[in-house]
Amino acid sequence: MSQQQKVASPEMQQFILQQQAKAQLQQTVSRLTEECWGKCMGNPGNYMTSKEQACMDNCARRFLESTQFVVKYFQSKANQGGQHSDF
Amino acid sequence: MSSSHHEDAQAMAATEQAMQIAFLQDFYQTVRDKCFDKCVTKPSSSLSSSEQQCLARCCDRYAEATQIVTKAVLDMSGLE
């Protein structure tokens, strides 16, 4: 008895990849907004002050830069001589 | 036999809808958490009108904050 294997069509595969990318983006935005809300926002007024706006924008960008920084930092440590890597 | 185009389209639509619902639920809960913290500092026997007004403002501000972060993230990933 032959097992009929169902393989996702190329269209479906692309859809899956798109949805994964979308979900990851939403998760990043969601987490960043939470993080930066705590750092930037005072009591909710009728509008965001320009200071709050700038803070939110800066916070998001610096957070992403920090991610790159951390990765690069450990990579450069690994390249310098792996005998010091503890894990 | 191909998994029919129609079945695929149905599956995709259902998936997108489920994801949207899940995202919204998560969003509402987050806004609820943050705005409760900011607005309901002394819980009483009901939500006062000033607490409700604060919650409404907070929802608006949080949505605005989300937009700012979204723009920044898209910009930083070279997608905008």
Short mmCIF file of N, CA and C in Angstrom, two decimals:
data_model
loop_
_atom_site.label_atom_id
_atom_site.label_comp_id
_atom_site.label_asym_id
_atom_site.label_seq_id
_atom_site.Cartn_x
_atom_site.Cartn_y
_atom_site.Cartn_z
N MET A 1 0.86 -1.19 0.00
CA MET A 1 0.00 0.00 0.00
C MET A 1 0.90 1.24 0.00
N SER A 2 0.71 2.05 -0.96
CA SER A 2 1.59 3.22 -1.05
C SER A 2 1.06 4.33 -0.16
N GLN A 3 1.98 4.92 0.55
CA GLN A 3 1.63 6.08 1.35
C GLN A 3 1.70 7.30 0.45
N GLN A 4 0.64 8.02 0.35
CA GLN A 4 0.67 9.23 -0.47
C GLN A 4 1.17 10.38 0.39
N GLN A 5 2.34 10.86 0.02
CA GLN A 5 2.91 11.93 0.82
C GLN A 5 2.40 13.27 0.34
N LYS A 6 1.88 14.01 1.26
CA LYS A 6 1.40 15.34 0.90
C LYS A 6 2.53 16.33 1.14
N VAL A 7 2.95 16.93 0.07
CA VAL A 7 3.98 17.95 0.20
C VAL A 7 3.31 19.29 -0.04
N ALA A 8 3.70 20.25 0.77
CA ALA A 8 3.11 21.57 0.60
C ALA A 8 3.49 22.13 -0.75
N SER A 9 2.55 22.72 -1.41
CA SER A 9 2.80 23.34 -2.71
C SER A 9 3.79 24.49 -2.50
N PRO A 10 4.46 24.88 -3.56
CA PRO A 10 5.38 26.04 -3.44
C PRO A 10 4.69 27.27 -2.90
N GLU A 11 3.43 27.42 -3.32
CA GLU A 11 2.65 28.57 -2.86
C GLU A 11 2.45 28.50 -1.34
N MET A 12 2.14 27.30 -0.87
CA MET A 12 1.91 27.09 0.55
C MET A 12 3.20 27.28 1.33
N GLN A 13 4.29 26.79 0.76
CA GLN A 13 5.58 26.95 1.43
C GLN A 13 5.94 28.42 1.58
N GLN A 14 5.70 29.16 0.53
CA GLN A 14 6.00 30.59 0.60
C GLN A 14 5.10 31.26 1.63
N PHE A 15 3.84 30.86 1.65
CA PHE A 15 2.90 31.41 2.62
C PHE A 15 3.41 31.16 4.03
N ILE A 16 3.85 29.94 4.30
CA ILE A 16 4.34 29.58 5.63
C ILE A 16 5.53 30.45 6.02
N LEU A 17 6.45 30.62 5.09
CA LEU A 17 7.62 31.45 5.37
C LEU A 17 7.21 32.89 5.66
N GLN A 18 6.26 33.38 4.86
CA GLN A 18 5.79 34.75 5.05
C GLN A 18 5.15 34.92 6.42
N GLN A 19 4.34 33.95 6.80
CA GLN A 19 3.65 34.04 8.08
C GLN A 19 4.64 33.97 9.24
N GLN A 20 5.65 33.13 9.10
CA GLN A 20 6.68 33.05 10.13
C GLN A 20 7.41 34.37 10.28
N ALA A 21 7.76 34.96 9.14
CA ALA A 21 8.45 36.25 9.18
C ALA A 21 7.56 37.32 9.80
N LYS A 22 6.29 37.30 9.43
CA LYS A 22 5.34 38.27 9.97
C LYS A 22 5.20 38.10 11.48
N ALA A 23 5.08 36.86 11.92
CA ALA A 23 4.91 36.60 13.34
C ALA A 23 6.14 37.05 14.12
N GLN A 24 7.30 36.79 13.57
CA GLN A 24 8.53 37.19 14.24
C GLN A 24 8.63 38.71 14.34
N LEU A 25 8.26 39.39 13.27
CA LEU A 25 8.27 40.85 13.29
C LEU A 25 7.30 41.38 14.34
N GLN A 26 6.10 40.82 14.37
CA GLN A 26 5.11 41.25 15.35
C GLN A 26 5.60 41.03 16.76
N GLN A 27 6.27 39.90 16.96
CA GLN A 27 6.78 39.60 18.30
C GLN A 27 7.86 40.60 18.71
N THR A 28 8.74 40.92 17.77
CA THR A 28 9.79 41.91 18.06
C THR A 28 9.18 43.25 18.41
N VAL A 29 8.24 43.70 17.58
CA VAL A 29 7.59 44.99 17.83
C VAL A 29 6.90 44.97 19.19
N SER A 30 6.19 43.88 19.46
CA SER A 30 5.44 43.78 20.70
C SER A 30 6.37 43.88 21.91
N ARG A 31 7.44 43.11 21.87
CA ARG A 31 8.36 43.11 23.00
C ARG A 31 9.05 44.45 23.18
N LEU A 32 9.48 45.02 22.04
CA LEU A 32 10.16 46.31 22.08
C LEU A 32 9.25 47.39 22.62
N THR A 33 8.01 47.38 22.19
CA THR A 33 7.07 48.40 22.65
C THR A 33 6.88 48.30 24.16
N GLU A 34 6.77 47.08 24.65
CA GLU A 34 6.64 46.88 26.11
C GLU A 34 7.83 47.43 26.86
N GLU A 35 9.00 47.02 26.42
CA GLU A 35 10.27 47.44 27.02
C GLU A 35 10.37 48.97 27.06
N CYS A 36 10.15 49.57 25.90
CA CYS A 36 10.37 51.01 25.75
C CYS A 36 9.26 51.82 26.40
N TRP A 37 8.08 51.28 26.46
CA TRP A 37 6.98 51.95 27.17
C TRP A 37 7.38 52.20 28.62
N GLY A 38 7.95 51.20 29.22
CA GLY A 38 8.40 51.34 30.61
C GLY A 38 9.46 52.42 30.76
N LYS A 39 10.34 52.50 29.79
CA LYS A 39 11.45 53.45 29.90
C LYS A 39 11.06 54.88 29.53
N CYS A 40 10.07 55.02 28.69
CA CYS A 40 9.83 56.32 28.05
C CYS A 40 8.56 57.04 28.47
N MET A 41 7.55 56.30 28.85
CA MET A 41 6.25 56.93 29.00
C MET A 41 5.92 57.28 30.43
N GLY A 42 5.44 58.48 30.58
CA GLY A 42 4.93 58.89 31.89
C GLY A 42 3.46 58.53 31.97
N ASN A 43 2.70 59.37 32.64
CA ASN A 43 1.27 59.10 32.72
C ASN A 43 0.61 59.43 31.40
N PRO A 44 -0.34 58.61 30.96
CA PRO A 44 -0.90 58.79 29.61
C PRO A 44 -1.68 60.08 29.50
N GLY A 45 -1.23 60.95 28.57
CA GLY A 45 -1.93 62.20 28.34
C GLY A 45 -2.75 62.12 27.07
N ASN A 46 -3.19 63.26 26.59
CA ASN A 46 -4.03 63.29 25.38
C ASN A 46 -3.19 63.18 24.12
N TYR A 47 -1.90 63.28 24.26
CA TYR A 47 -1.02 63.08 23.14
C TYR A 47 0.35 62.68 23.67
N MET A 48 1.16 62.13 22.80
CA MET A 48 2.54 61.82 23.19
C MET A 48 3.37 63.09 23.04
N THR A 49 4.14 63.43 24.03
CA THR A 49 5.03 64.57 23.91
C THR A 49 6.14 64.23 22.92
N SER A 50 6.77 65.26 22.37
CA SER A 50 7.84 65.00 21.40
C SER A 50 8.99 64.27 22.08
N LYS A 51 9.17 64.53 23.37
CA LYS A 51 10.21 63.83 24.13
C LYS A 51 9.90 62.33 24.21
N GLU A 52 8.64 62.02 24.49
CA GLU A 52 8.23 60.61 24.57
C GLU A 52 8.37 59.94 23.21
N GLN A 53 7.98 60.65 22.17
CA GLN A 53 8.10 60.09 20.81
C GLN A 53 9.55 59.78 20.48
N ALA A 54 10.41 60.75 20.77
CA ALA A 54 11.84 60.57 20.48
C ALA A 54 12.40 59.42 21.29
N CYS A 55 11.98 59.34 22.55
CA CYS A 55 12.46 58.28 23.43
C CYS A 55 12.07 56.91 22.90
N MET A 56 10.80 56.77 22.49
CA MET A 56 10.33 55.48 21.97
C MET A 56 11.14 55.07 20.74
N ASP A 57 11.33 56.04 19.84
CA ASP A 57 12.06 55.76 18.60
C ASP A 57 13.51 55.38 18.90
N ASN A 58 14.16 56.19 19.72
CA ASN A 58 15.55 55.90 20.10
C ASN A 58 15.68 54.55 20.79
N CYS A 59 14.77 54.33 21.71
CA CYS A 59 14.80 53.09 22.49
C CYS A 59 14.74 51.88 21.57
N ALA A 60 13.83 51.88 20.63
CA ALA A 60 13.69 50.75 19.71
C ALA A 60 14.97 50.54 18.92
N ARG A 61 15.51 51.62 18.41
CA ARG A 61 16.71 51.51 17.58
C ARG A 61 17.92 51.06 18.40
N ARG A 62 18.08 51.62 19.58
CA ARG A 62 19.23 51.26 20.41
C ARG A 62 19.12 49.80 20.87
N PHE A 63 17.91 49.36 21.11
CA PHE A 63 17.70 47.96 21.51
C PHE A 63 18.17 47.03 20.41
N LEU A 64 17.78 47.34 19.17
CA LEU A 64 18.18 46.49 18.04
C LEU A 64 19.69 46.55 17.84
N GLU A 65 20.26 47.74 18.01
CA GLU A 65 21.72 47.86 17.90
C GLU A 65 22.41 47.06 18.99
N SER A 66 21.82 47.04 20.18
CA SER A 66 22.39 46.28 21.28
C SER A 66 22.40 44.79 20.97
N THR A 67 21.37 44.34 20.28
CA THR A 67 21.32 42.93 19.89
C THR A 67 22.51 42.60 18.99
N GLN A 68 22.73 43.45 17.98
CA GLN A 68 23.86 43.24 17.08
C GLN A 68 25.16 43.28 17.85
N PHE A 69 25.26 44.22 18.78
CA PHE A 69 26.47 44.40 19.57
C PHE A 69 26.81 43.13 20.34
N VAL A 70 25.81 42.59 21.02
CA VAL A 70 26.03 41.41 21.84
C VAL A 70 26.54 40.24 21.00
N VAL A 71 25.89 40.05 19.85
CA VAL A 71 26.28 38.94 18.98
C VAL A 71 27.71 39.13 18.50
N LYS A 72 28.01 40.34 18.02
CA LYS A 72 29.35 40.61 17.51
C LYS A 72 30.40 40.47 18.60
N TYR A 73 30.07 40.91 19.78
CA TYR A 73 31.02 40.86 20.89
C TYR A 73 31.44 39.42 21.19
N PHE A 74 30.46 38.55 21.31
CA PHE A 74 30.78 37.15 21.59
C PHE A 74 31.47 36.48 20.43
N GLN A 75 31.10 36.88 19.23
CA GLN A 75 31.77 36.33 18.04
C GLN A 75 33.23 36.71 18.03
N SER A 76 33.51 37.98 18.36
CA SER A 76 34.90 38.42 18.33
C SER A 76 35.69 37.75 19.44
N LYS A 77 35.07 37.50 20.57
CA LYS A 77 35.74 36.78 21.65
C LYS A 77 36.07 35.37 21.21
N ALA A 78 35.13 34.74 20.53
CA ALA A 78 35.36 33.37 20.06
C ALA A 78 36.50 33.34 19.06
N ASN A 79 36.55 34.37 18.19
CA ASN A 79 37.60 34.41 17.19
C ASN A 79 38.97 34.67 17.78
N GLN A 80 39.00 35.36 18.92
CA GLN A 80 40.28 35.72 19.53
C GLN A 80 41.02 34.52 20.09
N GLY A 81 40.33 33.44 20.30
CA GLY A 81 41.04 32.29 20.87
C GLY A 81 40.09 31.53 21.74
N GLY A 82 39.61 30.41 21.21
CA GLY A 82 38.48 29.74 21.86
C GLY A 82 38.79 29.14 23.19
N GLN A 83 40.05 29.19 23.66
CA GLN A 83 40.34 28.51 24.92
C GLN A 83 39.64 29.17 26.09
N HIS A 84 39.13 30.38 25.86
CA HIS A 84 38.48 31.04 26.98
C HIS A 84 36.98 30.90 26.96
N SER A 85 36.47 30.21 25.94
CA SER A 85 35.01 30.06 25.91
C SER A 85 34.58 29.00 26.91
N ASP A 86 33.70 29.41 27.77
CA ASP A 86 33.30 28.55 28.88
C ASP A 86 32.12 27.66 28.56
N PHE A 87 31.54 27.82 27.37
CA PHE A 87 30.32 27.03 27.12
C PHE A 87 30.29 26.50 25.71
N MET B 1 -2.08 13.13 -7.05
CA MET B 1 -3.23 13.99 -6.73
C MET B 1 -2.73 15.19 -5.93
N SER B 2 -3.02 16.31 -6.40
CA SER B 2 -2.52 17.50 -5.72
C SER B 2 -3.51 17.89 -4.64
N SER B 3 -2.94 18.33 -3.54
CA SER B 3 -3.79 18.97 -2.54
C SER B 3 -4.40 20.17 -3.24
N SER B 4 -5.67 20.19 -3.31
CA SER B 4 -6.29 21.13 -4.23
C SER B 4 -5.99 22.58 -3.88
N HIS B 5 -5.94 23.36 -4.85
CA HIS B 5 -5.72 24.79 -4.72
C HIS B 5 -6.72 25.39 -3.76
N HIS B 6 -7.93 24.89 -3.87
CA HIS B 6 -9.00 25.39 -3.02
C HIS B 6 -8.73 25.09 -1.56
N GLU B 7 -8.26 23.84 -1.29
CA GLU B 7 -7.94 23.48 0.09
C GLU B 7 -6.82 24.36 0.64
N ASP B 8 -5.83 24.58 -0.20
CA ASP B 8 -4.72 25.44 0.21
C ASP B 8 -5.22 26.83 0.57
N ALA B 9 -6.04 27.38 -0.30
CA ALA B 9 -6.53 28.74 -0.08
C ALA B 9 -7.32 28.81 1.23
N GLN B 10 -8.11 27.77 1.47
CA GLN B 10 -8.88 27.73 2.71
C GLN B 10 -7.96 27.67 3.93
N ALA B 11 -6.92 26.81 3.83
CA ALA B 11 -5.99 26.65 4.94
C ALA B 11 -5.26 27.96 5.20
N MET B 12 -4.85 28.63 4.14
CA MET B 12 -4.14 29.90 4.31
C MET B 12 -5.03 30.94 4.96
N ALA B 13 -6.25 31.04 4.50
CA ALA B 13 -7.17 32.02 5.07
C ALA B 13 -7.43 31.74 6.53
N ALA B 14 -7.64 30.47 6.85
CA ALA B 14 -7.90 30.09 8.24
C ALA B 14 -6.68 30.39 9.11
N THR B 15 -5.49 30.12 8.57
CA THR B 15 -4.26 30.38 9.33
C THR B 15 -4.11 31.87 9.60
N GLU B 16 -4.33 32.67 8.57
CA GLU B 16 -4.18 34.11 8.76
C GLU B 16 -5.16 34.64 9.79
N GLN B 17 -6.36 34.15 9.75
CA GLN B 17 -7.36 34.60 10.70
C GLN B 17 -6.98 34.19 12.12
N ALA B 18 -6.54 32.95 12.28
CA ALA B 18 -6.15 32.47 13.61
C ALA B 18 -4.98 33.30 14.15
N MET B 19 -4.05 33.61 13.28
CA MET B 19 -2.89 34.40 13.72
C MET B 19 -3.31 35.80 14.12
N GLN B 20 -4.23 36.36 13.36
CA GLN B 20 -4.70 37.71 13.68
C GLN B 20 -5.39 37.73 15.04
N ILE B 21 -6.21 36.73 15.29
CA ILE B 21 -6.92 36.64 16.57
C ILE B 21 -5.93 36.51 17.71
N ALA B 22 -4.95 35.62 17.54
CA ALA B 22 -3.96 35.40 18.58
C ALA B 22 -3.17 36.69 18.84
N PHE B 23 -2.82 37.39 17.77
CA PHE B 23 -2.07 38.63 17.93
C PHE B 23 -2.88 39.67 18.71
N LEU B 24 -4.14 39.82 18.33
CA LEU B 24 -5.00 40.80 18.99
C LEU B 24 -5.17 40.49 20.48
N GLN B 25 -5.39 39.21 20.79
CA GLN B 25 -5.55 38.82 22.19
C GLN B 25 -4.32 39.20 23.00
N ASP B 26 -3.17 38.90 22.42
CA ASP B 26 -1.91 39.22 23.09
C ASP B 26 -1.77 40.73 23.27
N PHE B 27 -2.12 41.46 22.22
CA PHE B 27 -2.04 42.92 22.26
C PHE B 27 -2.96 43.49 23.34
N TYR B 28 -4.21 43.05 23.35
CA TYR B 28 -5.15 43.55 24.35
C TYR B 28 -4.65 43.28 25.77
N GLN B 29 -4.12 42.08 25.99
CA GLN B 29 -3.63 41.75 27.33
C GLN B 29 -2.46 42.64 27.74
N THR B 30 -1.57 42.89 26.79
CA THR B 30 -0.43 43.74 27.09
C THR B 30 -0.88 45.16 27.43
N VAL B 31 -1.77 45.70 26.61
CA VAL B 31 -2.27 47.05 26.86
C VAL B 31 -3.00 47.08 28.21
N ARG B 32 -3.78 46.04 28.46
CA ARG B 32 -4.48 45.96 29.74
C ARG B 32 -3.49 46.01 30.90
N ASP B 33 -2.44 45.22 30.81
CA ASP B 33 -1.44 45.19 31.88
C ASP B 33 -0.81 46.56 32.10
N LYS B 34 -0.32 47.15 31.01
CA LYS B 34 0.40 48.41 31.14
C LYS B 34 -0.50 49.54 31.61
N CYS B 35 -1.71 49.57 31.07
CA CYS B 35 -2.60 50.68 31.39
C CYS B 35 -3.25 50.53 32.76
N PHE B 36 -3.43 49.30 33.17
CA PHE B 36 -3.90 49.09 34.55
C PHE B 36 -2.86 49.63 35.54
N ASP B 37 -1.60 49.31 35.24
CA ASP B 37 -0.51 49.81 36.09
C ASP B 37 -0.53 51.33 36.20
N LYS B 38 -0.72 51.98 35.04
CA LYS B 38 -0.64 53.44 35.03
C LYS B 38 -1.89 54.11 35.60
N CYS B 39 -3.03 53.51 35.38
CA CYS B 39 -4.29 54.22 35.59
C CYS B 39 -5.08 53.81 36.84
N VAL B 40 -4.93 52.58 37.22
CA VAL B 40 -5.71 52.12 38.38
C VAL B 40 -4.75 51.90 39.54
N THR B 41 -4.38 53.00 40.15
CA THR B 41 -3.36 52.92 41.19
C THR B 41 -3.96 52.59 42.56
N LYS B 42 -5.21 52.98 42.73
CA LYS B 42 -5.88 52.68 44.00
C LYS B 42 -7.23 52.04 43.71
N PRO B 43 -7.22 50.73 43.48
CA PRO B 43 -8.48 50.06 43.09
C PRO B 43 -9.57 50.25 44.12
N SER B 44 -10.73 50.67 43.61
CA SER B 44 -11.86 50.87 44.51
C SER B 44 -13.01 49.97 44.08
N SER B 45 -14.20 50.32 44.45
CA SER B 45 -15.33 49.42 44.21
C SER B 45 -15.85 49.48 42.79
N SER B 46 -15.34 50.43 41.99
CA SER B 46 -15.68 50.46 40.56
C SER B 46 -14.61 51.27 39.83
N LEU B 47 -14.61 51.15 38.51
CA LEU B 47 -13.70 51.97 37.71
C LEU B 47 -14.28 53.38 37.62
N SER B 48 -13.61 54.33 38.23
CA SER B 48 -14.11 55.70 38.19
C SER B 48 -14.03 56.24 36.78
N SER B 49 -14.75 57.35 36.52
CA SER B 49 -14.72 57.90 35.16
C SER B 49 -13.32 58.43 34.83
N SER B 50 -12.60 58.94 35.83
CA SER B 50 -11.24 59.40 35.55
C SER B 50 -10.32 58.22 35.24
N GLU B 51 -10.55 57.10 35.91
CA GLU B 51 -9.78 55.90 35.59
C GLU B 51 -10.10 55.43 34.18
N GLN B 52 -11.37 55.47 33.82
CA GLN B 52 -11.76 55.05 32.48
C GLN B 52 -11.17 55.97 31.42
N GLN B 53 -11.19 57.26 31.70
CA GLN B 53 -10.61 58.21 30.75
C GLN B 53 -9.12 57.97 30.59
N CYS B 54 -8.46 57.70 31.72
CA CYS B 54 -7.03 57.39 31.68
C CYS B 54 -6.78 56.15 30.85
N LEU B 55 -7.59 55.12 31.06
CA LEU B 55 -7.43 53.88 30.30
C LEU B 55 -7.59 54.14 28.80
N ALA B 56 -8.58 54.97 28.45
CA ALA B 56 -8.81 55.27 27.03
C ALA B 56 -7.60 56.00 26.44
N ARG B 57 -7.11 56.99 27.17
CA ARG B 57 -5.92 57.72 26.70
C ARG B 57 -4.75 56.77 26.57
N CYS B 58 -4.61 55.93 27.55
CA CYS B 58 -3.50 54.98 27.58
C CYS B 58 -3.55 54.05 26.37
N CYS B 59 -4.74 53.57 26.04
CA CYS B 59 -4.89 52.71 24.86
C CYS B 59 -4.41 53.44 23.62
N ASP B 60 -4.83 54.70 23.49
CA ASP B 60 -4.41 55.49 22.33
C ASP B 60 -2.91 55.69 22.30
N ARG B 61 -2.34 56.01 23.46
CA ARG B 61 -0.89 56.26 23.51
C ARG B 61 -0.12 54.99 23.22
N TYR B 62 -0.63 53.86 23.71
CA TYR B 62 0.08 52.60 23.48
C TYR B 62 0.05 52.22 22.01
N ALA B 63 -1.10 52.47 21.38
CA ALA B 63 -1.20 52.19 19.93
C ALA B 63 -0.23 53.08 19.16
N GLU B 64 -0.14 54.34 19.59
CA GLU B 64 0.79 55.26 18.96
C GLU B 64 2.23 54.81 19.17
N ALA B 65 2.54 54.39 20.38
CA ALA B 65 3.88 53.90 20.69
C ALA B 65 4.23 52.70 19.82
N THR B 66 3.25 51.82 19.63
CA THR B 66 3.46 50.65 18.79
C THR B 66 3.81 51.06 17.37
N GLN B 67 3.13 52.09 16.87
CA GLN B 67 3.40 52.58 15.51
C GLN B 67 4.83 53.09 15.38
N ILE B 68 5.26 53.85 16.38
CA ILE B 68 6.62 54.39 16.35
C ILE B 68 7.65 53.26 16.33
N VAL B 69 7.44 52.27 17.18
CA VAL B 69 8.36 51.14 17.24
C VAL B 69 8.33 50.35 15.94
N THR B 70 7.15 50.15 15.38
CA THR B 70 7.03 49.42 14.12
C THR B 70 7.85 50.10 13.02
N LYS B 71 7.71 51.42 12.93
CA LYS B 71 8.46 52.18 11.93
C LYS B 71 9.96 52.01 12.14
N ALA B 72 10.38 52.11 13.39
CA ALA B 72 11.81 52.00 13.69
C ALA B 72 12.33 50.61 13.32
N VAL B 73 11.59 49.58 13.67
CA VAL B 73 12.02 48.21 13.40
C VAL B 73 12.10 47.98 11.89
N LEU B 74 11.09 48.42 11.15
CA LEU B 74 11.11 48.24 9.69
C LEU B 74 12.27 48.99 9.08
N ASP B 75 12.52 50.19 9.61
CA ASP B 75 13.60 51.00 9.09
C ASP B 75 14.95 50.32 9.35
N MET B 76 15.14 49.82 10.57
CA MET B 76 16.40 49.19 10.95
C MET B 76 16.62 47.88 10.20
N SER B 77 15.54 47.20 9.82
CA SER B 77 15.73 45.95 9.08
C SER B 77 15.78 46.19 7.59
N GLY B 78 15.79 47.47 7.21
CA GLY B 78 15.89 47.80 5.79
C GLY B 78 14.65 47.41 5.01
N LEU B 79 13.53 47.36 5.68
CA LEU B 79 12.32 46.91 5.01
C LEU B 79 11.41 48.07 4.63
N GLU B 80 11.79 49.27 5.05
CA GLU B 80 10.89 50.39 4.76
C GLU B 80 11.50 51.32 3.74
#
